[in-house]
């Protein structure tokens, strides 16, 4: 049996039932269904299923760090890249897991510092490499 056949067998003839189960589970766990899940599940259910599995194994069941730490990492990453909706969502998810406001604050501060530092490093390196670096 080919990989494609095995994947089709996993999804079944109609992935809607599996999609509905995943969405129900998300609603129970997060208290809401994330926007991306709503959009992907209605437009590309097969892609949504695999995205949900990826989320499950990376964020909800991380191998080496506690789930609370994974949510703090998600908050930090979302802060660093400037994804406001992601920051909001993962703050709510972290609070549901019992993460404190101080822990969330620290994650945001570290992310902000690294984000700021990376922007400064790019700009200052470009300036140093420019023709202006030798002139006053």
Coordinates of N, CA and C in Angstrom, one line a residue:
X1 N 0.9 -1.2 0.0 CA 0.0 0.0 0.0 C 0.9 1.2 0.0
X2 N 0.6 2.2 -0.9 CA 1.4 3.4 -1.0 C 1.1 4.3 0.2
X3 N 2.0 5.3 0.4 CA 1.8 6.3 1.5 C 0.5 7.0 1.3
X4 N 0.3 7.4 0.0 CA -1.0 8.1 -0.3 C -2.2 7.3 0.1
X5 N -2.2 6.0 -0.2 CA -3.3 5.2 0.1 C -3.4 5.1 1.7
X6 N -2.3 5.0 2.4 CA -2.4 4.9 3.8 C -3.0 6.2 4.4
X7 N -2.6 7.3 3.8 CA -3.1 8.6 4.3 C -4.6 8.7 4.1
X8 N -5.0 8.3 2.8 CA -6.4 8.3 2.5 C -7.2 7.4 3.5
X9 N -6.7 6.2 3.8 CA -7.3 5.3 4.8 C -7.4 6.0 6.1
X10 N -6.4 6.7 6.5 CA -6.4 7.4 7.8 C -7.5 8.4 7.9
X11 N -7.6 9.2 6.8 CA -8.6 10.3 6.7 C -10.0 9.7 6.5
X12 N -10.1 8.6 5.9 CA -11.4 8.0 5.6 C -12.0 8.7 4.4
X13 N -13.2 8.3 4.0 CA -13.9 8.8 2.8 C -14.3 10.3 3.0
X14 N -14.7 10.6 4.2 CA -15.2 11.9 4.6 C -14.5 12.4 5.8
X15 N -13.5 13.3 5.7 CA -12.8 13.7 6.9 C -13.6 14.6 7.8
X16 N -14.8 14.9 7.4 CA -15.6 15.8 8.2 C -15.8 15.3 9.7
X17 N -16.0 14.1 9.8 CA -16.2 13.5 11.2 C -14.9 13.8 12.0
X18 N -13.8 13.5 11.5 CA -12.5 13.7 12.2 C -12.3 15.2 12.5
X19 N -12.6 16.0 11.5 CA -12.5 17.5 11.7 C -13.4 17.9 12.8
X20 N -14.7 17.5 12.8 CA -15.6 17.9 13.9 C -15.1 17.4 15.3
X21 N -14.5 16.2 15.4 CA -14.0 15.8 16.6 C -12.8 16.6 17.1
X22 N -11.9 17.0 16.1 CA -10.8 17.9 16.5 C -11.3 19.2 16.9
X23 N -12.2 19.8 16.2 CA -12.7 21.1 16.6 C -13.4 21.1 18.0
X24 N -14.1 20.0 18.2 CA -14.8 19.9 19.6 C -13.7 19.8 20.7
X25 N -12.7 19.0 20.4 CA -11.6 18.9 21.4 C -10.9 20.3 21.6
X26 N -10.7 21.0 20.5 CA -10.0 22.3 20.7 C -10.9 23.3 21.5
X27 N -12.2 23.2 21.3 CA -13.2 24.1 22.0 C -13.1 23.7 23.5
X28 N -13.0 22.4 23.8 CA -13.0 22.0 25.2 C -11.7 22.4 25.8
X29 N -10.6 22.2 25.1 CA -9.2 22.5 25.7 C -8.9 24.0 25.8
X30 N -9.2 24.7 24.7 CA -8.9 26.1 24.7 C -10.0 27.1 25.2
X31 N -11.2 26.5 25.2 CA -12.4 27.4 25.5 C -12.9 28.2 24.2
X32 N -12.2 27.9 23.1 CA -12.6 28.6 21.9 C -11.9 27.8 20.7
X33 N -12.3 28.1 19.5 CA -11.7 27.5 18.4 C -10.9 28.5 17.7
X34 N -9.6 28.3 17.6 CA -8.7 29.3 16.9 C -9.1 29.7 15.5
X35 N -8.9 30.9 15.2 CA -9.3 31.4 13.8 C -8.7 30.5 12.7
X36 N -7.4 30.2 12.8 CA -6.8 29.4 11.8 C -7.5 28.0 11.6
X37 N -7.9 27.5 12.8 CA -8.5 26.2 12.7 C -9.9 26.3 12.0
X38 N -10.6 27.3 12.3 CA -11.9 27.6 11.7 C -11.8 27.7 10.2
X39 N -10.8 28.5 9.8 CA -10.6 28.8 8.4 C -10.1 27.5 7.6
X40 N -9.1 26.9 8.2 CA -8.5 25.7 7.5 C -9.5 24.6 7.4
X41 N -10.2 24.4 8.5 CA -11.1 23.2 8.6 C -12.3 23.3 7.6
X42 N -12.7 24.6 7.3 CA -13.8 24.7 6.3 C -13.2 24.8 4.9
X43 N -12.0 25.3 4.6 CA -11.5 25.4 3.3 C -10.7 24.2 2.8
X44 N -9.9 23.6 3.7 CA -9.0 22.5 3.4 C -9.0 21.5 4.6
X45 N -10.0 20.7 4.8 CA -10.1 19.8 5.9 C -8.9 18.9 6.1
X46 N -8.4 18.4 5.0 CA -7.2 17.5 5.1 C -6.0 18.2 5.6
X47 N -5.7 19.4 5.1 CA -4.6 20.2 5.6 C -4.8 20.5 7.1
X48 N -6.0 20.8 7.4 CA -6.3 21.2 8.8 C -6.0 20.0 9.7
X49 N -6.4 18.8 9.3 CA -6.2 17.6 10.2 C -4.7 17.4 10.5
X50 N -3.8 17.6 9.4 CA -2.4 17.4 9.7 C -1.8 18.6 10.4
X51 N -2.4 19.8 10.3 CA -1.9 20.9 11.1 C -2.3 20.7 12.5
X52 N -3.5 20.2 12.8 CA -3.9 19.9 14.2 C -3.0 18.8 14.8
X53 N -2.6 17.8 14.0 CA -1.7 16.8 14.6 C -0.4 17.4 14.9
X54 N 0.1 18.3 14.0 CA 1.4 18.9 14.3 C 1.3 19.8 15.6
X55 N 0.2 20.5 15.7 CA 0.0 21.3 16.9 C 0.0 20.4 18.2
X56 N -0.7 19.3 18.1 CA -0.8 18.4 19.2 C 0.5 17.9 19.7
X57 N 1.4 17.5 18.7 CA 2.6 16.9 19.1 C 3.7 17.9 19.4
X58 N 3.6 19.1 18.9 CA 4.6 20.1 19.2 C 4.2 21.0 20.4
X59 N 3.0 21.5 20.4 CA 2.6 22.4 21.5 C 1.8 21.8 22.6
X60 N 1.0 20.8 22.3 CA 0.1 20.3 23.4 C 0.8 19.1 24.1
X61 N 1.6 18.4 23.4 CA 2.4 17.2 24.0 C 3.8 17.3 23.7
X62 N 4.5 18.4 24.1 CA 5.9 18.5 23.8 C 6.7 17.3 24.5
X63 N 7.8 16.9 23.9 CA 8.5 15.8 24.4 C 9.4 16.2 25.6
X64 N 10.1 17.3 25.5 CA 11.2 17.6 26.5 C 10.8 18.7 27.5
X65 N 9.8 19.5 27.2 CA 9.4 20.6 28.1 C 8.0 20.4 28.6
X66 N 7.6 20.9 29.7 CA 6.2 20.9 30.2 C 5.3 21.7 29.2
X67 N 4.1 21.4 29.2 CA 3.1 22.1 28.3 C 3.1 23.6 28.6
X68 N 3.2 23.9 29.9 CA 3.2 25.3 30.3 C 4.3 26.1 29.7
X69 N 5.5 25.4 29.6 CA 6.7 26.0 29.0 C 6.5 26.2 27.5
X70 N 5.8 25.2 26.9 CA 5.6 25.3 25.5 C 4.7 26.5 25.2
X71 N 3.7 26.7 26.0 CA 2.8 27.9 25.8 C 3.6 29.2 26.0
X72 N 4.5 29.2 27.0 CA 5.3 30.4 27.2 C 6.2 30.7 26.0
X73 N 6.7 29.6 25.4 CA 7.5 29.7 24.2 C 6.6 30.2 23.0
X74 N 5.4 29.8 23.0 CA 4.5 30.2 21.9 C 4.2 31.7 22.1
X75 N 4.0 32.2 23.3 CA 3.8 33.6 23.6 C 5.0 34.4 23.2
X76 N 6.2 33.9 23.6 CA 7.4 34.6 23.2 C 7.6 34.7 21.7
X77 N 7.4 33.6 21.0 CA 7.6 33.6 19.6 C 6.6 34.5 18.9
X78 N 5.3 34.5 19.3 CA 4.3 35.3 18.8 C 4.6 36.8 19.0
X79 N 5.1 37.1 20.2 CA 5.5 38.5 20.6 C 6.6 38.9 19.6
X80 N 7.6 38.1 19.5 CA 8.8 38.4 18.7 C 8.5 38.7 17.2
X81 N 7.5 37.9 16.7 CA 7.2 38.1 15.3 C 6.0 39.1 15.1
X82 N 5.5 39.6 16.2 CA 4.4 40.6 16.1 C 3.1 40.1 15.7
X83 N 2.7 38.9 16.1 CA 1.4 38.3 15.7 C 0.5 38.6 16.9
X84 N -0.3 39.7 16.9 CA -1.1 40.1 18.0 C -2.2 39.0 18.3
X85 N -2.8 38.5 17.3 CA -3.9 37.5 17.6 C -3.3 36.2 18.2
X86 N -2.1 35.9 17.8 CA -1.4 34.7 18.4 C -1.0 35.0 19.8
X87 N -0.5 36.2 20.1 CA -0.2 36.5 21.5 C -1.4 36.4 22.4
X88 N -2.5 37.0 21.9 CA -3.8 37.0 22.7 C -4.2 35.5 22.9
X89 N -4.2 34.7 21.9 CA -4.7 33.4 22.0 C -3.8 32.6 23.0
X90 N -2.5 32.7 22.8 CA -1.6 31.9 23.7 C -1.5 32.4 25.1
X91 N -1.8 33.7 25.3 CA -1.9 34.1 26.7 C -3.1 33.5 27.4
X92 N -4.2 33.5 26.7 CA -5.4 32.8 27.2 C -5.2 31.3 27.5
X93 N -4.5 30.7 26.5 CA -4.2 29.2 26.7 C -3.3 29.0 27.9
X94 N -2.3 29.9 28.0 CA -1.4 29.7 29.2 C -2.1 29.9 30.5
X95 N -3.0 30.9 30.6 CA -3.7 31.2 31.8 C -4.6 30.0 32.1
X96 N -5.2 29.3 31.1 CA -6.0 28.1 31.4 C -5.2 27.0 31.9
X97 N -3.9 27.0 31.6 CA -3.0 26.0 32.2 C -2.4 26.3 33.5
X98 N -2.7 27.5 34.0 CA -2.2 27.9 35.3 C -0.9 28.7 35.3
X99 N -0.5 29.2 34.2 CA 0.7 30.0 34.1 C 0.4 31.4 34.7
X100 N 1.3 31.9 35.5 CA 1.1 33.2 36.2 C 1.3 34.4 35.3
X101 N 0.7 35.5 35.7 CA 0.9 36.7 34.9 C 2.4 37.1 34.9
X102 N 3.1 36.9 36.0 CA 4.6 37.2 36.1 C 5.4 36.3 35.1
X103 N 5.0 35.0 34.9 CA 5.7 34.2 34.0 C 5.4 34.6 32.5
X104 N 4.2 35.0 32.3 CA 3.9 35.5 30.9 C 4.6 36.8 30.7
X105 N 4.6 37.7 31.7 CA 5.3 39.0 31.5 C 6.8 38.7 31.2
X106 N 7.5 37.8 31.9 CA 8.9 37.5 31.7 C 9.1 37.0 30.2
X107 N 8.2 36.1 29.8 CA 8.3 35.6 28.4 C 8.2 36.7 27.4
X108 N 7.3 37.6 27.6 CA 7.1 38.8 26.7 C 8.3 39.7 26.7
X109 N 8.9 39.9 27.9 CA 10.0 40.8 28.0 C 11.3 40.2 27.4
X110 N 11.5 38.9 27.5 CA 12.6 38.2 26.9 C 12.4 38.3 25.4
X111 N 11.2 38.0 24.9 CA 11.0 38.1 23.4 C 11.2 39.5 22.9
X112 N 10.7 40.5 23.6 CA 10.9 41.8 23.2 C 12.3 42.2 23.1
X113 N 13.1 41.8 24.1 CA 14.5 42.1 24.1 C 15.2 41.5 22.9
X114 N 15.0 40.2 22.7 CA 15.6 39.5 21.6 C 15.2 40.1 20.3
X115 N 13.9 40.4 20.1 CA 13.4 41.0 18.9 C 14.1 42.4 18.6
X116 N 14.1 43.2 19.7 CA 14.8 44.5 19.5 C 16.3 44.3 19.2
X117 N 17.0 43.4 19.9 CA 18.4 43.2 19.7 C 18.6 42.7 18.2
X118 N 17.8 41.9 17.7 CA 18.0 41.4 16.4 C 17.8 42.5 15.4
X119 N 16.9 43.3 15.6 CA 16.7 44.5 14.6 C 17.8 45.4 14.7
X120 N 18.3 45.7 15.9 CA 19.5 46.6 16.0 C 20.7 46.0 15.4
X121 N 20.9 44.7 15.6 CA 22.1 44.0 15.0 C 22.1 44.1 13.5
X122 N 20.9 43.9 12.9 CA 20.8 44.0 11.4 C 21.1 45.4 10.9
X123 N 20.5 46.4 11.5 CA 20.7 47.7 11.1 C 22.1 48.2 11.3
X124 N 22.7 47.9 12.5 CA 24.0 48.3 12.7 C 25.1 47.6 11.9
X125 N 24.8 46.4 11.6 CA 25.7 45.6 10.6 C 25.7 46.3 9.2
X126 N 24.5 46.6 8.8 CA 24.3 47.2 7.5 C 25.0 48.5 7.4
X127 N 24.9 49.3 8.5 CA 25.6 50.6 8.6 C 27.1 50.4 8.5
X128 N 27.6 49.5 9.3 CA 29.0 49.2 9.3 C 29.6 48.8 8.0
X129 N 28.8 48.1 7.2 CA 29.2 47.6 5.9 C 29.0 48.6 4.8
X130 N 28.3 49.7 5.1 CA 28.0 50.7 4.1 C 29.2 51.5 3.8
X131 N 29.1 52.3 2.7 CA 30.2 53.2 2.4 C 30.3 54.3 3.4
X132 N 29.3 54.5 4.2 CA 29.3 55.6 5.2 C 30.2 55.2 6.4
X133 N 30.5 54.0 6.6 CA 31.2 53.5 7.8 C 32.6 54.2 8.0
X134 N 33.2 54.6 6.8 CA 34.6 55.2 6.9 C 34.5 56.7 7.0
X135 N 33.4 57.3 6.7 CA 33.3 58.7 6.7 C 32.6 59.2 8.0
X136 N 32.8 60.5 8.2 CA 32.2 61.0 9.5 C 31.0 61.9 9.1

